[in-house]
Coordinates of C-alpha atoms in Angstrom, one line a residue:
M1 CA 19.6 24.7 4.6
E2 CA 21.4 27.7 6.0
E3 CA 19.9 31.2 6.5
H4 CA 20.1 33.4 3.4
M5 CA 19.9 30.4 1.2
F6 CA 19.4 30.8 -2.5
I7 CA 16.3 29.4 -4.2
D8 CA 16.5 29.3 -7.9
Q9 CA 12.8 29.7 -8.9
T10 CA 13.5 29.5 -12.6
K11 CA 15.3 26.3 -12.3
L12 CA 12.6 24.8 -10.1
I13 CA 9.9 25.7 -12.6
K14 CA 11.8 24.0 -15.3
Q15 CA 12.4 20.9 -13.2
V16 CA 8.7 20.6 -12.2
R17 CA 7.6 21.1 -15.8
N18 CA 10.0 18.4 -17.0
Y19 CA 8.7 16.1 -14.3
A20 CA 5.1 16.8 -15.2
E21 CA 5.7 16.0 -18.9
K22 CA 6.4 12.4 -17.8
I23 CA 3.0 12.0 -16.0
S24 CA 0.1 10.2 -17.6
L25 CA -3.2 10.2 -15.7
T26 CA -6.7 8.8 -16.4
N27 CA -7.2 10.5 -19.8
A28 CA -5.8 13.4 -21.9
K29 CA -8.0 16.0 -20.3
T30 CA -7.0 15.1 -16.7
T31 CA -3.3 14.9 -17.7
A32 CA -3.4 18.3 -19.4
M33 CA -5.1 19.9 -16.4
F34 CA -2.5 18.4 -14.0
K35 CA 0.4 19.7 -16.1
N36 CA -1.1 23.2 -16.0
A37 CA -1.9 23.2 -12.3
I38 CA 1.4 21.8 -11.0
I39 CA 3.2 24.6 -12.8
D40 CA 0.7 27.3 -12.1
T41 CA 1.3 27.7 -8.4
I42 CA 5.1 27.8 -8.5
S43 CA 5.0 30.1 -11.6
N44 CA 2.3 32.5 -10.6
T45 CA 1.9 32.6 -6.8
V46 CA 5.5 32.1 -5.5
E47 CA 7.8 35.0 -4.8
V48 CA 11.2 34.2 -3.3
Q49 CA 12.5 36.8 -0.9
D50 CA 16.0 35.6 0.2
D51 CA 15.3 32.6 2.6
R52 CA 11.5 33.4 2.8
V53 CA 8.9 32.4 0.2
F54 CA 5.7 34.4 -0.1
I55 CA 2.7 32.5 -1.6
A56 CA -0.2 34.6 -2.9
T57 CA -3.5 32.8 -2.6
G58 CA -4.3 33.4 -6.2
D59 CA -6.6 36.2 -7.3
I60 CA -6.1 37.8 -3.9
P61 CA -2.6 39.3 -3.3
A62 CA -2.3 38.2 0.4
M63 CA -0.8 35.0 1.8
W64 CA -3.1 32.9 3.9
L65 CA -1.3 30.6 6.4
R66 CA -3.7 27.8 5.7
D67 CA -3.9 28.2 1.9
S68 CA -0.2 28.5 1.5
T69 CA 0.4 25.2 3.2
F70 CA -2.0 23.3 0.9
Q71 CA -0.7 25.2 -2.1
V72 CA 2.8 23.7 -1.6
L73 CA 2.1 20.4 0.2
P74 CA 1.7 18.4 -3.0
Y75 CA 5.2 19.2 -4.0
L76 CA 6.5 16.9 -1.3
S77 CA 5.3 14.0 -3.4
I78 CA 8.0 14.7 -6.0
S79 CA 10.6 16.3 -3.7
E80 CA 12.9 13.2 -3.8
D81 CA 13.0 13.6 -7.6
I82 CA 13.4 17.4 -7.3
P83 CA 15.3 17.9 -4.0
D84 CA 15.3 21.7 -4.3
L85 CA 11.6 21.7 -3.6
K86 CA 12.5 20.9 0.0
G87 CA 14.3 24.3 0.2
L88 CA 11.3 26.0 -1.3
I89 CA 8.9 24.5 1.3
H90 CA 11.4 25.4 4.0
G91 CA 11.2 29.0 2.7
V92 CA 7.4 28.9 2.9
I93 CA 7.6 27.7 6.5
N94 CA 10.1 30.5 7.4
Q95 CA 7.7 33.1 6.0
Q96 CA 4.8 31.5 7.9
L97 CA 6.7 31.6 11.2
D98 CA 7.5 35.3 10.7
Y99 CA 3.8 36.0 10.2
V100 CA 2.7 33.9 13.3
N101 CA 5.2 35.7 15.4
H102 CA 3.9 39.1 14.2
D103 CA 0.3 38.3 15.1
P104 CA -0.8 34.7 16.0
Y105 CA -4.5 35.8 15.7
A106 CA -4.3 36.8 12.1
N107 CA -5.1 34.5 9.2
A108 CA -3.7 36.4 6.2
F109 CA -0.8 38.7 5.6
N110 CA 0.6 41.2 3.1
K111 CA 3.9 40.6 1.4
T112 CA 5.2 43.8 3.0
A113 CA 3.8 46.2 5.6
S114 CA 1.8 48.0 2.9
G115 CA -1.3 48.7 5.0
A116 CA -3.5 46.8 2.6
H117 CA -6.5 45.1 4.2
F118 CA -9.3 42.8 3.1
N119 CA -11.7 45.6 4.0
P120 CA -10.4 48.8 5.6
D121 CA -13.8 49.6 7.2
Y122 CA -13.4 47.9 10.5
S123 CA -15.4 49.1 13.4
N124 CA -13.3 48.1 16.4
V125 CA -10.5 45.9 15.3
R126 CA -7.0 47.4 15.0
I127 CA -4.6 45.6 12.7
S128 CA -1.0 46.2 11.7
D129 CA 0.1 47.2 8.2
L130 CA 1.4 43.7 7.6
V131 CA -1.9 42.0 8.3
W132 CA -4.4 41.6 5.5
E133 CA -7.1 40.1 7.8
R134 CA -7.3 39.2 11.5
K135 CA -9.8 36.4 11.7
F136 CA -8.7 33.9 14.4
E137 CA -8.9 30.4 12.8
I138 CA -7.2 27.6 14.7
D139 CA -6.4 25.8 11.5
S140 CA -4.3 28.8 10.4
L141 CA -1.9 28.2 13.4
C142 CA -1.9 24.5 12.7
A143 CA -1.0 24.9 9.0
P144 CA 2.7 25.8 9.3
L145 CA 3.1 23.0 11.8
L146 CA 1.4 20.5 9.5
L147 CA 3.7 21.6 6.6
A148 CA 6.8 21.3 8.9
V149 CA 5.8 17.8 10.1
R150 CA 5.0 16.5 6.6
L151 CA 8.3 17.9 5.2
Y152 CA 10.2 15.9 7.9
E153 CA 8.1 12.8 7.8
D154 CA 7.9 12.5 4.0
T155 CA 11.5 13.3 3.2
G156 CA 13.6 13.2 6.4
Y157 CA 14.5 16.9 5.9
A158 CA 15.0 18.5 9.3
Q159 CA 16.8 21.8 8.7
H160 CA 13.7 23.8 9.4
F161 CA 13.6 22.7 13.1
T162 CA 15.6 25.6 14.4
D163 CA 15.4 27.4 17.7
Y164 CA 13.1 29.9 16.0
F165 CA 10.8 27.1 14.9
W166 CA 10.4 25.8 18.4
Q167 CA 10.0 29.3 19.9
T168 CA 7.1 29.7 17.4
V169 CA 5.6 26.4 18.5
D170 CA 5.7 27.7 22.0
L171 CA 3.8 30.8 21.0
I172 CA 1.2 28.8 19.1
V173 CA 0.7 26.4 22.1
D174 CA 0.4 29.3 24.5
T175 CA -2.2 30.9 22.2
F176 CA -4.2 27.6 22.0
I177 CA -4.0 27.3 25.8
K178 CA -5.4 30.8 26.2
E179 CA -8.2 30.1 23.8
Q180 CA -9.2 27.0 25.7
H181 CA -10.7 29.7 28.0
H182 CA -11.9 32.2 25.5
E183 CA -13.8 34.1 28.2
H184 CA -10.4 35.3 29.4
S185 CA -9.1 36.2 26.0
E186 CA -8.7 39.8 24.7
Y187 CA -9.5 38.7 21.2
F188 CA -12.7 39.9 19.5
F189 CA -13.6 40.6 15.9
E190 CA -16.3 42.9 14.6
R191 CA -16.8 44.1 11.0
D192 CA -19.4 46.6 10.2
V193 CA -19.8 45.7 6.5
G194 CA -20.5 42.6 4.6
P195 CA -22.6 39.5 5.5
A196 CA -23.3 38.4 9.0
S197 CA -20.9 35.5 8.5
D198 CA -18.1 38.0 8.3
T199 CA -18.3 39.1 11.9
L200 CA -18.6 37.6 15.4
S201 CA -21.8 38.1 17.4
N202 CA -21.9 39.2 21.1
A203 CA -19.8 42.4 20.5
G204 CA -17.2 40.4 18.6
R205 CA -16.8 37.6 21.2
G206 CA -18.8 34.9 19.5
T207 CA -21.7 32.8 20.8
R208 CA -21.7 31.6 24.4
I209 CA -19.6 28.5 25.2
G210 CA -18.8 26.2 28.1
Y211 CA -15.4 24.7 28.8
T212 CA -14.6 21.5 26.9
G213 CA -10.8 21.2 26.8
M214 CA -11.0 22.1 23.1
V215 CA -9.7 25.3 21.7
W216 CA -12.1 28.1 20.7
S217 CA -12.0 29.3 17.1
G218 CA -13.7 32.5 15.8
F219 CA -13.8 31.4 12.2
R220 CA -13.9 28.3 10.0
P221 CA -11.4 27.5 7.2
S222 CA -13.9 29.2 4.9
D223 CA -13.3 32.4 6.8
D224 CA -16.9 32.4 7.8
A225 CA -17.8 32.8 11.5
C226 CA -18.3 29.7 13.5
K227 CA -21.9 29.0 14.6
Y228 CA -20.6 27.4 17.8
G229 CA -17.1 28.2 19.2
Y230 CA -15.5 24.7 19.1
F231 CA -14.7 23.8 15.5
V232 CA -14.1 20.1 15.7
P233 CA -12.0 19.4 12.6
G234 CA -9.6 22.2 13.6
N235 CA -9.2 20.8 17.1
M236 CA -8.5 17.4 15.4
M237 CA -5.7 19.2 13.5
I238 CA -4.3 20.5 16.8
V239 CA -4.1 17.1 18.3
T240 CA -2.5 15.6 15.1
V241 CA 0.3 18.2 14.7
I242 CA 1.1 18.4 18.4
E243 CA 1.4 14.6 18.8
H244 CA 3.6 14.4 15.7
L245 CA 5.8 17.3 16.9
L246 CA 6.2 15.6 20.3
K247 CA 7.5 12.5 18.5
I248 CA 9.9 14.7 16.4
M249 CA 11.2 16.4 19.5
K250 CA 12.3 13.0 20.9
E251 CA 13.9 12.0 17.5
Q252 CA 15.7 15.3 17.1
R253 CA 16.6 15.4 20.8
I254 CA 15.0 18.7 21.5
D255 CA 15.4 19.2 25.2
D256 CA 12.6 21.5 26.3
A257 CA 10.7 19.9 29.2
A258 CA 8.5 22.9 29.7
L259 CA 7.3 23.0 26.1
S260 CA 6.8 19.3 25.8
T261 CA 4.8 19.2 29.0
K262 CA 2.5 22.0 27.8
M263 CA 2.1 20.2 24.4
N264 CA 1.3 16.9 26.0
R265 CA -1.3 18.4 28.3
L266 CA -2.9 20.4 25.4
A267 CA -3.1 17.4 23.1
N268 CA -4.6 15.2 25.8
E269 CA -7.2 17.9 26.8
V270 CA -8.2 18.6 23.3
R271 CA -8.5 14.9 22.4
S272 CA -10.6 14.3 25.5
G273 CA -12.8 17.2 24.6
I274 CA -13.4 15.9 21.1
E275 CA -14.3 12.5 22.3
R276 CA -16.6 13.8 25.0
Y277 CA -18.3 16.7 23.3
G278 CA -17.5 16.3 19.6
V279 CA -19.1 12.9 19.1
V280 CA -22.8 13.0 18.8
E281 CA -25.2 10.0 19.0
L282 CA -28.1 10.2 16.5
S283 CA -31.6 9.0 17.2
D284 CA -30.9 5.7 15.6
G285 CA -27.9 5.1 17.8
V286 CA -25.3 6.0 15.2
R287 CA -22.3 7.9 16.5
M288 CA -20.7 10.6 14.3
F289 CA -18.5 13.7 14.7
A290 CA -20.1 17.1 14.9
Y291 CA -18.7 20.0 12.8
E292 CA -19.0 22.4 15.7
V293 CA -20.1 22.3 19.4
D294 CA -20.5 24.8 22.2
G295 CA -19.9 22.7 25.3
L296 CA -23.4 23.6 26.4
G297 CA -25.2 20.8 24.6
N298 CA -25.6 22.4 21.2
Y299 CA -24.0 21.0 18.1
N300 CA -23.9 21.6 14.3
L301 CA -24.2 18.6 12.0
M302 CA -22.8 19.6 8.6
D303 CA -19.6 19.8 6.7
D304 CA -17.9 22.5 4.6
A305 CA -15.7 22.1 1.6
N306 CA -12.8 23.9 3.1
V307 CA -10.0 21.9 4.8
P308 CA -9.8 20.9 7.6
S309 CA -13.2 19.4 7.4
L310 CA -15.0 16.3 8.7
L311 CA -14.5 14.7 5.3
A312 CA -10.7 15.4 5.5
I313 CA -10.2 13.7 8.9
P314 CA -8.0 10.9 7.6
F315 CA -6.1 13.3 5.4
I316 CA -5.3 15.4 8.4
G317 CA -4.3 12.2 10.3
Y318 CA -6.7 12.2 13.3
T319 CA -8.2 8.8 12.3
D320 CA -8.0 6.5 9.3
E321 CA -10.7 5.9 6.7
R322 CA -11.8 2.7 8.5
D323 CA -12.6 4.3 11.8
A324 CA -16.2 3.5 12.6
V325 CA -17.2 7.0 13.8
Y326 CA -15.5 8.5 10.7
V327 CA -17.4 6.0 8.4
N328 CA -20.7 7.1 9.9
T329 CA -19.7 10.8 9.6
R330 CA -18.7 10.4 6.0
K331 CA -22.0 8.7 5.1
F332 CA -23.9 11.6 6.8
I333 CA -22.0 14.5 5.2
L334 CA -22.0 12.9 1.7
S335 CA -25.8 12.9 1.7
S336 CA -28.7 15.2 1.8
N337 CA -28.4 15.2 5.6
N338 CA -25.6 17.7 5.2
P339 CA -27.2 21.1 4.3
Y340 CA -24.2 21.9 2.1
Y341 CA -24.2 18.6 0.1
Y342 CA -25.6 19.4 -3.4
Q343 CA -26.7 17.1 -6.2
G344 CA -27.4 18.1 -9.7
T345 CA -27.4 16.8 -13.3
I346 CA -23.6 17.2 -13.6
L347 CA -22.1 17.3 -10.1
S348 CA -22.7 16.0 -6.6
G349 CA -20.6 16.9 -3.6
I350 CA -20.0 19.3 -0.8
G351 CA -20.2 23.0 -1.1
S352 CA -20.1 25.8 1.4
P353 CA -22.2 28.6 2.9
H354 CA -19.3 30.8 1.6
T355 CA -20.6 30.3 -1.9
P356 CA -24.1 30.1 -3.5
Q357 CA -26.4 27.2 -3.0
N358 CA -25.9 24.3 -5.4
Y359 CA -22.2 25.1 -6.0
V360 CA -19.9 22.1 -5.3
W361 CA -16.2 22.7 -4.6
P362 CA -13.5 20.8 -6.5
I363 CA -11.5 20.9 -3.2
A364 CA -14.2 18.7 -1.6
L365 CA -14.4 16.4 -4.7
A366 CA -10.6 15.9 -4.5
M367 CA -10.8 15.3 -0.8
E368 CA -13.4 12.5 -1.4
G369 CA -10.6 10.8 -3.4
L370 CA -7.8 11.7 -1.0
T371 CA -9.6 9.9 1.9
T372 CA -10.0 6.5 0.2
S373 CA -7.8 3.8 -1.3
D374 CA -10.5 2.9 -3.8
L375 CA -8.9 3.4 -7.1
N376 CA -12.2 3.6 -9.0
L377 CA -13.4 6.4 -6.7
I378 CA -10.1 8.2 -7.0
T379 CA -10.3 7.9 -10.8
A380 CA -13.9 9.2 -10.9
K381 CA -13.0 12.3 -8.8
L382 CA -10.0 13.1 -11.0
N383 CA -12.2 12.8 -14.1
V384 CA -15.2 14.8 -12.8
I385 CA -13.0 17.7 -11.7
S386 CA -11.2 17.9 -15.0
Q387 CA -14.4 17.6 -17.0
T388 CA -16.1 20.5 -15.2
D389 CA -13.5 23.2 -15.6
A390 CA -15.5 25.2 -18.2
N391 CA -12.5 24.7 -20.6
T392 CA -10.3 27.0 -18.5
N393 CA -7.8 24.3 -17.5
Q394 CA -8.2 25.7 -13.9
C395 CA -9.9 24.4 -10.8
H396 CA -12.5 26.9 -9.5
E397 CA -13.8 27.6 -6.0
G398 CA -17.4 26.4 -6.5
I399 CA -19.2 25.1 -9.6
D400 CA -22.9 25.0 -10.3
V401 CA -24.1 21.4 -10.1
N402 CA -26.2 21.8 -13.3
N403 CA -24.0 24.0 -15.3
P404 CA -20.1 24.0 -15.1
D405 CA -20.0 27.2 -17.0
K406 CA -21.2 28.9 -13.8
Y407 CA -18.5 29.0 -11.2
T408 CA -16.8 31.2 -8.6
R409 CA -13.2 32.3 -8.9
E410 CA -11.6 31.9 -12.3
W411 CA -8.3 31.0 -10.6
F412 CA -7.9 29.3 -7.3
S413 CA -4.4 28.0 -6.5
W414 CA -5.4 26.0 -3.5
A415 CA -8.0 24.0 -5.6
N416 CA -5.4 23.5 -8.3
M417 CA -3.0 22.0 -5.9
T418 CA -5.5 19.8 -4.1
F419 CA -6.3 18.4 -7.6
C420 CA -2.5 17.7 -8.0
Q421 CA -2.5 16.1 -4.6
L422 CA -5.2 13.8 -5.8
A423 CA -3.3 13.0 -8.9
F424 CA -0.2 12.0 -6.9
H425 CA -2.5 9.9 -4.7
Y426 CA -3.9 8.2 -7.8
L427 CA -0.3 7.4 -9.0
K428 CA 0.6 6.1 -5.5
V429 CA -2.4 3.8 -5.2
K430 CA -1.6 2.5 -8.7
G431 CA 2.0 1.8 -7.6
E432 CA 3.5 4.3 -10.0
L433 CA 4.7 6.8 -7.4
V434 CA 6.9 5.8 -4.4

């Protein structure tokens, strides 16, 4: 794909709609919801701007680095049938790279330098007119890299691996290296309005930490402040994308010894930190992954619906579903041991401190299915998501476990597309999707 490429969005919408019409899932309701969701994102959140593609998160006009990756990732499953989708995803990556280069500490951006912000009442944080919000989340920097890796590995498409791409990788790696020693970083975040989870303690620096080799993160994928500074699933995502990019550098003959040396060292240090500090042994001798640690002996045993999460470890690619520590972790977080696992008369699953108690997220329900090859479980998760949409034909953010008519966010594109990802996984496990 050359610079200033032309992406025909109208043509793509028609092609995706025609493809979706051929799909049959577990029942009529699930099939109808899939057909709506797979078109919804490309029709209502995508804006093509020459060779850049802006993806609105849904009911919020900004583009999140993380959300935008998961909003288009499922399209890779049908990109061999609809090759133009590869160009669309390349355009998303181009836009993400521009945003990262503008500010590697920001998580969400405006379409233009409009000066719009999530909340204009900041106490000490200066942000540019292009930035919607400047919460440092390590998964946000990983997200464009994950999308780039999957585009290549799933389809063989490599035109996005330009000099600009590798220069951005260099910037991301340098940012991660700096935040391995957050005590020397200039970054801080304070907000003088909203809940406590919307700002960092200790004058915006976050809680005290010790060196682990992992990378510090101010915020979780939920955009809530980390309790402890080392967010383990995000660090797993760092290891995964860096190791895959190192392999791609060899295959594509990218000769940059300085960058590859930095990447190797970072991946090894983060992996060692996860294994040393991120694995906790419980009183019964069972070993599991912690959600967050501080390197000083404190750890947080929980999981949140937002991805990356502990539940999503195999989906991210750090381990597979049979890994013993992951199996133990999965058992813990899908039980009442996890303070954000809720059970009711209609739903059971993982929610988030970002939404009310007893609200389960369809993203987490879908991720239960995406991290198993058990067709019965996959089928059950597809069905329960489609049956609890309150007749809106949309996936919501969180749903009351006892009353599906109570939910947060009428329209949530990331959730819609994770449902579609699960649908493609279902077809693949059944042998109906190559």
